[in-house]
Structure formats: C-alpha cells, structure tokens
Coordinates of N, CA and C in Angstrom, one line a residue:
X1 N -18.0 4.8 -23.3 CA -17.0 4.9 -22.3 C -17.2 6.1 -21.4
X2 N -16.6 6.1 -20.2 CA -16.7 7.2 -19.3 C -15.6 8.2 -19.5
X3 N -15.6 9.2 -18.6 CA -14.6 10.3 -18.7 C -13.2 9.8 -18.6
X4 N -12.9 8.9 -17.7 CA -11.6 8.4 -17.5 C -11.1 7.7 -18.8
X5 N -11.9 6.9 -19.4 CA -11.5 6.2 -20.6 C -11.3 7.2 -21.7
X6 N -12.1 8.3 -21.8 CA -11.9 9.4 -22.8 C -10.6 10.1 -22.6
X7 N -10.2 10.3 -21.3 CA -8.9 11.0 -21.1 C -7.8 10.1 -21.5
X8 N -7.9 8.8 -21.4 CA -6.8 7.9 -21.8 C -6.5 8.0 -23.3
X9 N -7.5 8.4 -24.0 CA -7.3 8.4 -25.5 C -6.7 9.7 -26.0
X10 N -6.5 10.7 -25.1 CA -5.9 12.0 -25.5 C -4.4 11.9 -25.8
X11 N -3.9 12.4 -26.9 CA -2.5 12.5 -27.2 C -1.8 13.2 -26.1
X12 N -0.6 12.6 -25.7 CA 0.2 13.2 -24.6 C -0.1 12.5 -23.2
X13 N -1.1 11.7 -23.1 CA -1.5 11.1 -21.9 C -0.7 9.7 -21.8
X14 N 0.1 9.5 -20.8 CA 0.8 8.3 -20.6 C -0.1 7.2 -19.9
X15 N -0.8 7.7 -18.9 CA -1.7 6.8 -18.2 C -2.7 7.6 -17.3
X16 N -3.8 7.0 -17.0 CA -4.8 7.6 -16.2 C -5.2 6.5 -15.1
X17 N -5.1 7.0 -13.9 CA -5.5 6.1 -12.8 C -6.7 6.7 -12.1
X18 N -7.7 5.9 -11.8 CA -8.9 6.4 -11.2 C -9.0 6.0 -9.7
X19 N -9.8 6.9 -9.0 CA -10.2 6.6 -7.6 C -11.7 6.7 -7.6
X20 N -12.4 5.7 -7.1 CA -13.8 5.6 -6.9 C -14.2 5.7 -5.5
X21 N -14.9 6.7 -5.1 CA -15.3 6.8 -3.7 C -16.7 6.3 -3.4
X22 N -16.8 5.7 -2.2 CA -18.1 5.3 -1.7 C -18.1 5.4 -0.2
X23 N -19.2 5.0 0.4 CA -19.3 5.0 1.8 C -19.7 3.7 2.4
X24 N -19.4 3.5 3.7 CA -19.8 2.3 4.3 C -19.8 2.5 5.8
X25 N -20.1 1.4 6.6 CA -20.1 1.5 8.0 C -19.3 0.4 8.6
X26 N -18.4 0.8 9.6 CA -17.6 -0.2 10.3 C -17.9 0.1 11.8
X27 N -18.3 -1.0 12.5 CA -18.6 -0.9 13.9 C -19.5 0.3 14.2
X28 N -20.5 0.4 13.3 CA -21.6 1.5 13.5 C -21.2 2.9 13.2
X29 N -19.9 3.1 12.6 CA -19.5 4.4 12.2 C -19.4 4.5 10.7
X30 N -19.8 5.7 10.2 CA -19.7 5.9 8.8 C -18.2 6.1 8.4
X31 N -17.8 5.6 7.3 CA -16.5 5.7 6.8 C -16.5 6.0 5.3
X32 N -15.4 6.6 4.8 CA -15.3 6.9 3.3 C -14.3 5.9 2.8
X33 N -14.6 5.2 1.7 CA -13.8 4.2 1.1 C -13.4 4.6 -0.3
X34 N -12.1 4.4 -0.6 CA -11.5 4.7 -1.9 C -11.2 3.4 -2.6
X35 N -11.8 3.2 -3.8 CA -11.4 2.1 -4.6 C -10.4 2.6 -5.6
X36 N -9.3 1.9 -5.8 CA -8.2 2.3 -6.7 C -7.9 1.2 -7.6
X37 N -7.2 1.6 -8.7 CA -6.7 0.6 -9.7 C -5.3 0.2 -9.3
X38 N -5.1 -1.0 -8.7 CA -3.8 -1.4 -8.2 C -2.7 -1.4 -9.3
X39 N -3.1 -1.5 -10.5 CA -2.1 -1.5 -11.6 C -1.5 -0.2 -11.9
X40 N -2.2 0.9 -11.6 CA -1.8 2.2 -12.0 C -1.7 3.3 -10.9
X41 N -2.2 3.0 -9.7 CA -2.3 4.0 -8.7 C -0.9 4.5 -8.2
X42 N 0.1 3.6 -8.2 CA 1.4 4.0 -7.8 C 2.1 5.0 -8.8
X43 N 1.7 5.0 -10.0 CA 2.2 6.0 -11.0 C 1.5 7.3 -10.8
X44 N 0.4 7.4 -10.2 CA -0.4 8.6 -10.0 C -0.2 9.3 -8.7
X45 N 0.0 8.5 -7.6 CA 0.1 9.0 -6.3 C 1.3 8.5 -5.6
X46 N 2.0 9.3 -4.8 CA 3.1 8.8 -4.0 C 2.7 8.8 -2.6
X47 N 2.3 7.7 -2.1 CA 1.8 7.5 -0.7 C 2.9 7.1 0.2
X48 N 2.7 7.5 1.5 CA 3.7 7.1 2.5 C 3.0 6.0 3.4
X49 N 3.7 4.9 3.4 CA 3.2 3.7 4.1 C 3.7 3.7 5.5
X50 N 2.9 3.3 6.5 CA 3.3 3.2 7.9 C 3.8 1.8 8.2
X51 N 4.5 1.7 9.2 CA 5.0 0.4 9.8 C 5.5 -0.6 8.8
X52 N 6.5 -0.2 8.0 CA 7.2 -1.2 7.1 C 6.4 -1.5 5.8
X53 N 5.3 -0.8 5.5 CA 4.6 -1.0 4.3 C 5.4 -0.4 3.1
X54 N 5.0 -0.8 1.9 CA 5.6 -0.2 0.7 C 4.6 -0.1 -0.4
X55 N 4.9 0.6 -1.5 CA 4.0 0.8 -2.6 C 3.6 -0.6 -3.2
X56 N 4.4 -1.6 -3.0 CA 4.0 -2.9 -3.5 C 2.7 -3.5 -2.9
X57 N 2.3 -2.9 -1.8 CA 1.1 -3.3 -1.2 C -0.1 -2.9 -2.1
X58 N 0.0 -1.7 -2.7 CA -1.0 -1.3 -3.6 C -1.0 -2.1 -4.9
X59 N 0.1 -2.3 -5.4 CA 0.2 -3.1 -6.7 C -0.3 -4.5 -6.5
X60 N -0.1 -5.1 -5.3 CA -0.6 -6.4 -5.0 C -1.9 -6.5 -4.4
X61 N -2.6 -5.4 -4.3 CA -3.9 -5.4 -3.6 C -4.9 -6.3 -4.3
X62 N -5.3 -7.3 -3.5 CA -6.3 -8.3 -4.1 C -7.7 -7.9 -3.8
X63 N -8.6 -8.7 -4.4 CA -10.1 -8.3 -4.3 C -10.6 -8.3 -2.9
X64 N -10.0 -8.9 -1.9 CA -10.4 -8.9 -0.5 C -9.4 -8.3 0.4
X65 N -8.5 -7.5 -0.1 CA -7.5 -6.8 0.7 C -7.9 -5.4 0.9
X66 N -7.4 -4.8 2.0 CA -7.7 -3.4 2.3 C -6.4 -2.8 2.9
X67 N -6.2 -1.5 2.6 CA -5.2 -0.7 3.2 C -5.9 0.4 3.9
X68 N -5.5 0.6 5.2 CA -6.3 1.6 6.0 C -5.5 2.8 6.4
X69 N -6.1 3.9 6.6 CA -5.5 5.1 7.1 C -5.0 4.8 8.5
X70 N -3.7 5.1 8.7 CA -3.1 4.8 10.0 C -3.8 5.5 11.2
X71 N -4.2 6.7 11.1 CA -4.9 7.4 12.2 C -6.2 6.8 12.5
X72 N -7.0 6.5 11.4 CA -8.3 5.9 11.6 C -8.1 4.5 12.2
X73 N -7.1 3.7 11.8 CA -6.9 2.4 12.3 C -6.6 2.5 13.8
X74 N -5.7 3.4 14.2 CA -5.4 3.5 15.6 C -6.6 3.9 16.4
X75 N -7.4 4.8 16.0 CA -8.6 5.3 16.7 C -9.7 4.2 16.7
X76 N -9.7 3.2 15.9 CA -10.7 2.2 15.8 C -10.2 0.8 16.1
X77 N -9.0 0.7 16.6 CA -8.5 -0.6 17.1 C -8.3 -1.6 15.9
X78 N -7.9 -1.1 14.8 CA -7.7 -2.0 13.6 C -6.3 -2.1 13.3
X79 N -5.8 -3.4 13.1 CA -4.4 -3.6 12.9 C -4.2 -4.4 11.6
X80 N -3.0 -4.4 11.1 CA -2.6 -5.2 9.9 C -2.9 -6.6 10.3
X81 N -3.6 -7.4 9.4 CA -3.9 -8.8 9.6 C -5.3 -8.9 10.0
X82 N -6.0 -7.9 10.5 CA -7.4 -8.0 11.0 C -8.3 -8.2 9.8
X83 N -9.5 -8.7 10.1 CA -10.6 -8.8 9.1 C -11.5 -7.6 9.3
X84 N -11.7 -6.8 8.3 CA -12.5 -5.6 8.4 C -13.9 -5.9 7.7
X85 N -15.0 -5.8 8.5 CA -16.3 -6.0 8.0 C -16.9 -4.6 7.8
X86 N -17.3 -4.4 6.5 CA -17.9 -3.1 6.1 C -19.3 -3.3 5.6
X87 N -20.3 -2.6 6.2 CA -21.6 -2.6 5.8 C -21.7 -1.7 4.6
X88 N -22.3 -2.1 3.5 CA -22.3 -1.3 2.3 C -23.6 -0.6 2.0
X89 N -23.6 0.4 1.1 CA -24.9 1.0 0.8 C -25.9 0.1 0.2
X90 N -25.5 -1.0 -0.3 CA -26.5 -2.0 -0.9 C -26.9 -3.0 0.2
X91 N -26.6 -2.7 1.5 CA -27.0 -3.6 2.6 C -26.4 -4.9 2.6
X92 N -25.2 -5.0 2.0 CA -24.3 -6.2 2.1 C -23.2 -6.0 3.0
X93 N -22.5 -7.0 3.4 CA -21.4 -6.9 4.3 C -20.1 -7.4 3.4
X94 N -19.2 -6.5 3.2 CA -18.0 -6.8 2.6 C -16.9 -7.0 3.6
X95 N -16.1 -8.1 3.4 CA -15.1 -8.5 4.4 C -13.8 -8.4 3.7
X96 N -12.9 -7.6 4.2 CA -11.5 -7.4 3.7 C -10.5 -7.7 4.8
X97 N -9.3 -8.2 4.3 CA -8.2 -8.4 5.2 C -7.3 -7.2 5.1
X98 N -6.9 -6.6 6.3 CA -6.1 -5.4 6.3 C -4.6 -5.8 6.0
X99 N -4.1 -5.3 4.9 CA -2.7 -5.7 4.6 C -1.7 -4.6 4.8
X100 N -2.1 -3.4 5.1 CA -1.2 -2.4 5.4 C -1.9 -1.1 5.8
X101 N -1.0 -0.1 6.2 CA -1.5 1.2 6.6 C -0.8 2.3 5.8
X102 N -1.5 3.3 5.5 CA -1.0 4.4 4.8 C -1.1 5.7 5.7
X103 N -0.1 6.5 5.7 CA -0.2 7.7 6.5 C -1.3 8.6 5.9
X104 N -2.0 9.4 6.7 CA -3.0 10.3 6.3 C -2.5 11.1 5.1
X105 N -3.3 11.2 4.1 CA -2.9 12.0 2.9 C -4.0 13.0 2.6
X106 N -4.1 14.0 3.6 CA -5.1 15.0 3.4 C -6.5 14.5 3.1
X107 N -6.8 13.4 3.7 CA -8.1 12.7 3.5 C -8.4 12.4 2.1
X108 N -7.4 12.3 1.2 CA -7.7 12.0 -0.2 C -8.3 10.6 -0.3
X109 N -7.8 9.7 0.5 CA -8.2 8.3 0.3 C -9.3 7.9 1.3
X110 N -9.6 8.7 2.2 CA -10.6 8.2 3.2 C -10.0 7.3 4.2
X111 N -10.8 6.4 4.8 CA -10.4 5.5 5.9 C -9.9 4.2 5.4
X112 N -10.4 3.7 4.2 CA -10.1 2.4 3.7 C -9.9 2.5 2.2
X113 N -8.8 1.8 1.7 CA -8.5 1.7 0.3 C -8.7 0.2 -0.1
X114 N -9.4 0.0 -1.2 CA -9.6 -1.3 -1.7 C -9.5 -1.3 -3.2
X115 N -9.5 -2.5 -3.8 CA -9.4 -2.6 -5.3 C -10.8 -2.1 -5.8
X116 N -10.7 -1.1 -6.7 CA -12.0 -0.5 -7.2 C -12.9 -1.5 -7.9
X117 N -12.4 -2.6 -8.4 CA -13.3 -3.6 -9.1 C -14.2 -4.3 -8.1
X118 N -14.0 -4.2 -6.8 CA -14.9 -4.8 -5.9 C -16.1 -3.9 -5.5
X119 N -16.0 -2.6 -5.9 CA -17.0 -1.7 -5.5 C -18.4 -1.8 -6.2
X120 N -18.4 -2.2 -7.5 CA -19.6 -2.3 -8.3 C -20.6 -3.3 -7.6
X121 N -20.1 -4.5 -7.4 CA -21.0 -5.6 -6.9 C -21.4 -5.4 -5.4
X122 N -20.4 -5.0 -4.6 CA -20.6 -4.9 -3.2 C -21.2 -3.6 -2.7
X123 N -20.8 -2.5 -3.4 CA -21.2 -1.2 -2.9 C -22.2 -0.5 -3.9
X124 N -22.3 -1.0 -5.1 CA -23.2 -0.4 -6.1 C -22.6 0.8 -6.7
X125 N -21.3 1.0 -6.6 CA -20.6 2.2 -7.1 C -19.9 1.8 -8.4
X126 N -20.3 2.3 -9.5 CA -19.7 1.9 -10.8 C -18.9 2.9 -11.5
X127 N -19.0 4.2 -11.2 CA -18.3 5.2 -11.9 C -17.1 5.8 -11.0
X128 N -16.0 6.0 -11.6 CA -14.9 6.6 -10.9 C -15.2 8.0 -10.5
X129 N -14.7 8.5 -9.4 CA -14.9 9.8 -8.9 C -13.9 10.8 -9.3
X130 N -12.6 10.3 -9.4 CA -11.5 11.1 -9.8 C -10.5 10.4 -10.7
X131 N -9.9 11.1 -11.6 CA -8.9 10.4 -12.4 C -7.6 11.2 -12.3
X132 N -6.5 10.6 -12.2 CA -5.2 11.2 -12.1 C -4.5 10.9 -13.4
X133 N -4.0 11.9 -14.1 CA -3.4 11.8 -15.4 C -1.9 11.9 -15.3
X134 N -1.1 11.0 -15.9 CA 0.3 11.1 -16.0 C 0.6 11.4 -17.5
X135 N 1.5 12.4 -17.7 CA 1.8 12.8 -19.1 C 3.0 12.0 -19.7
X136 N 3.0 12.0 -21.0 CA 4.1 11.5 -21.8 C 5.3 12.5 -21.5
X137 N 6.5 12.0 -21.5 CA 7.6 12.9 -21.1 C 7.7 14.2 -21.9
X138 N 7.4 14.3 -23.1 CA 7.5 15.6 -23.9 C 6.2 16.3 -24.1
X139 N 5.2 15.9 -23.4 CA 3.9 16.5 -23.6 C 3.8 17.9 -23.0
X140 N 3.0 18.7 -23.7 CA 2.7 20.1 -23.2 C 1.5 20.0 -22.3
X141 N 1.8 20.2 -21.0 CA 0.7 20.0 -20.0 C -0.5 20.8 -20.2
X142 N -0.4 22.1 -20.6 CA -1.5 22.9 -20.9 C -2.3 22.4 -22.1
X143 N -1.6 22.0 -23.1 CA -2.3 21.5 -24.3 C -3.0 20.2 -24.0
X144 N -2.4 19.3 -23.2 CA -3.1 18.1 -22.9 C -4.3 18.4 -22.0
X145 N -4.2 19.3 -21.0 CA -5.4 19.6 -20.2 C -6.5 20.2 -21.1
X146 N -6.2 21.0 -22.1 CA -7.2 21.5 -23.0 C -7.8 20.4 -23.8
X147 N -7.0 19.5 -24.2 CA -7.5 18.4 -25.0 C -8.4 17.4 -24.2
X148 N -8.0 17.2 -23.0 CA -8.9 16.4 -22.1 C -10.2 17.1 -21.8
X149 N -10.2 18.4 -21.6 CA -11.4 19.2 -21.4 C -12.3 19.0 -22.6
X150 N -11.7 19.2 -23.8 CA -12.5 19.1 -25.1 C -13.1 17.7 -25.3
X151 N -12.3 16.7 -24.8 CA -12.8 15.3 -25.0 C -13.9 14.9 -24.0
X152 N -13.9 15.4 -22.8 CA -14.9 15.0 -21.8 C -16.0 15.9 -21.6
X153 N -15.8 17.2 -21.8 CA -16.9 18.2 -21.4 C -18.2 18.0 -22.1
X154 N -18.2 17.7 -23.4 CA -19.5 17.6 -24.1 C -20.4 16.4 -23.6
X155 N -19.7 15.3 -23.2 CA -20.5 14.2 -22.7 C -20.6 14.1 -21.2
X156 N -19.7 14.8 -20.5 CA -19.7 14.8 -19.0 C -19.6 16.2 -18.5
X157 N -20.6 17.0 -18.6 CA -20.5 18.4 -18.2 C -20.2 18.7 -16.8
X158 N -20.3 17.8 -15.9 CA -19.9 18.0 -14.5 C -18.4 17.7 -14.2
X159 N -17.7 17.1 -15.2 CA -16.3 16.7 -15.0 C -15.4 17.9 -15.3
X160 N -14.4 18.1 -14.4 CA -13.5 19.2 -14.6 C -12.1 18.6 -14.8
X161 N -11.3 19.1 -15.7 CA -9.9 18.7 -15.9 C -9.1 19.8 -15.2
X162 N -8.5 19.4 -14.1 CA -7.7 20.3 -13.3 C -6.2 19.9 -13.2
X163 N -5.4 20.9 -13.3 CA -3.9 20.6 -13.0 C -3.7 20.5 -11.5
X164 N -2.5 20.2 -11.1 CA -2.2 20.1 -9.6 C -2.6 21.3 -8.8
X165 N -2.2 22.5 -9.4 CA -2.4 23.7 -8.6 C -3.9 24.0 -8.5
X166 N -4.7 23.8 -9.6 CA -6.1 24.0 -9.6 C -6.8 23.0 -8.6
X167 N -6.3 21.8 -8.6 CA -6.9 20.8 -7.7 C -6.7 21.2 -6.2
X168 N -5.5 21.6 -5.9 CA -5.2 22.1 -4.5 C -6.1 23.2 -4.1
X169 N -6.2 24.2 -5.1 CA -7.1 25.4 -4.8 C -8.5 25.0 -4.6
X170 N -9.0 24.0 -5.4 CA -10.4 23.6 -5.3 C -10.7 22.9 -4.0
X171 N -9.7 22.3 -3.4 CA -9.9 21.5 -2.2 C -9.6 22.3 -0.9
X172 N -9.2 23.6 -1.0 CA -9.0 24.4 0.2 C -10.2 25.0 0.7

C-alpha cells in the first residue's frame, strides 16, 4: 500500500482524503488537474462554490464530471454544462461535463477537479500527490503526526507529514 493507505492505519486518524495532480491541455493551453476522492474530500477541505454550487457537487462527482476554477473558466470561456475536452499526457482525450465552479483556492486544486479514479486510465497518474488527514476528536495532533511520519518515512522517504502551519509555510 501507499503512503495515504499507511496514514489511514495510524491510531487517531479519522479519515484521509487524497488529491492526485496531473497535467493536461485544453484548447492548446497547459492546465493543472486535481483528482479527488468524492467520498472524503468535503471532510478534508472547505471549498467555496461559485454561482449556486454546493459541497454536494463534490460528493456527487461522477467519472465524467468536472468542477472548474471560476477564474480559469471565465478566462477560457467555459461554463457550467459545457463539455470539456482535455488532452492527457498519455495522448488520449478525456471528456468531462462541467457541473460546477469553485472559487480560486490559492491554486490548491488547479484549473479542473475530477474524480481521482479516472486519472489512472486516462492520464497515467496512479499515485496520490497529497493526503489530508482528519483526526479523531480526542487525538493528540502532535502524536498522530509523529506516528504518521514513523509509518510512512521508511517506505516513502520523499513523503512529509506536515501540520497546517507547516504546510502553509512550505507553500509560501
């Protein structure tokens, strides 16, 4: 199992939601795509939806649905209901229906959000890039972080277990 699965097994962890990043091209322009787990992402991230959208859009994200960054959508003439054709790194064309827009979230999600299960076959991306951990109510955050580090570091030396403050510092 991977690092995300190893983190799920640590005492004090309530859930882990992953994001898998990949790249693609839309209308000749390079974009960043985030694949999320629709069943867990709402417990990990609080996103702001544009134009009447809600977190249920993520929970109900189907294999051919996409949520787009509102600023990217405006600048590229993409609207809810449109079909989005993405050229993938595997030289395939993935087609998604735009079901909603999310307000820019510090570029955490890139331009397009899809169900991460579609990324392996269409984009060749099989490993999560980031995992977000939610703790059990009485868990000691520092102890859980140390336990996650101990669980993943030996097998995944490039993986870092960061708390929210550390994550913000590393992205500045």
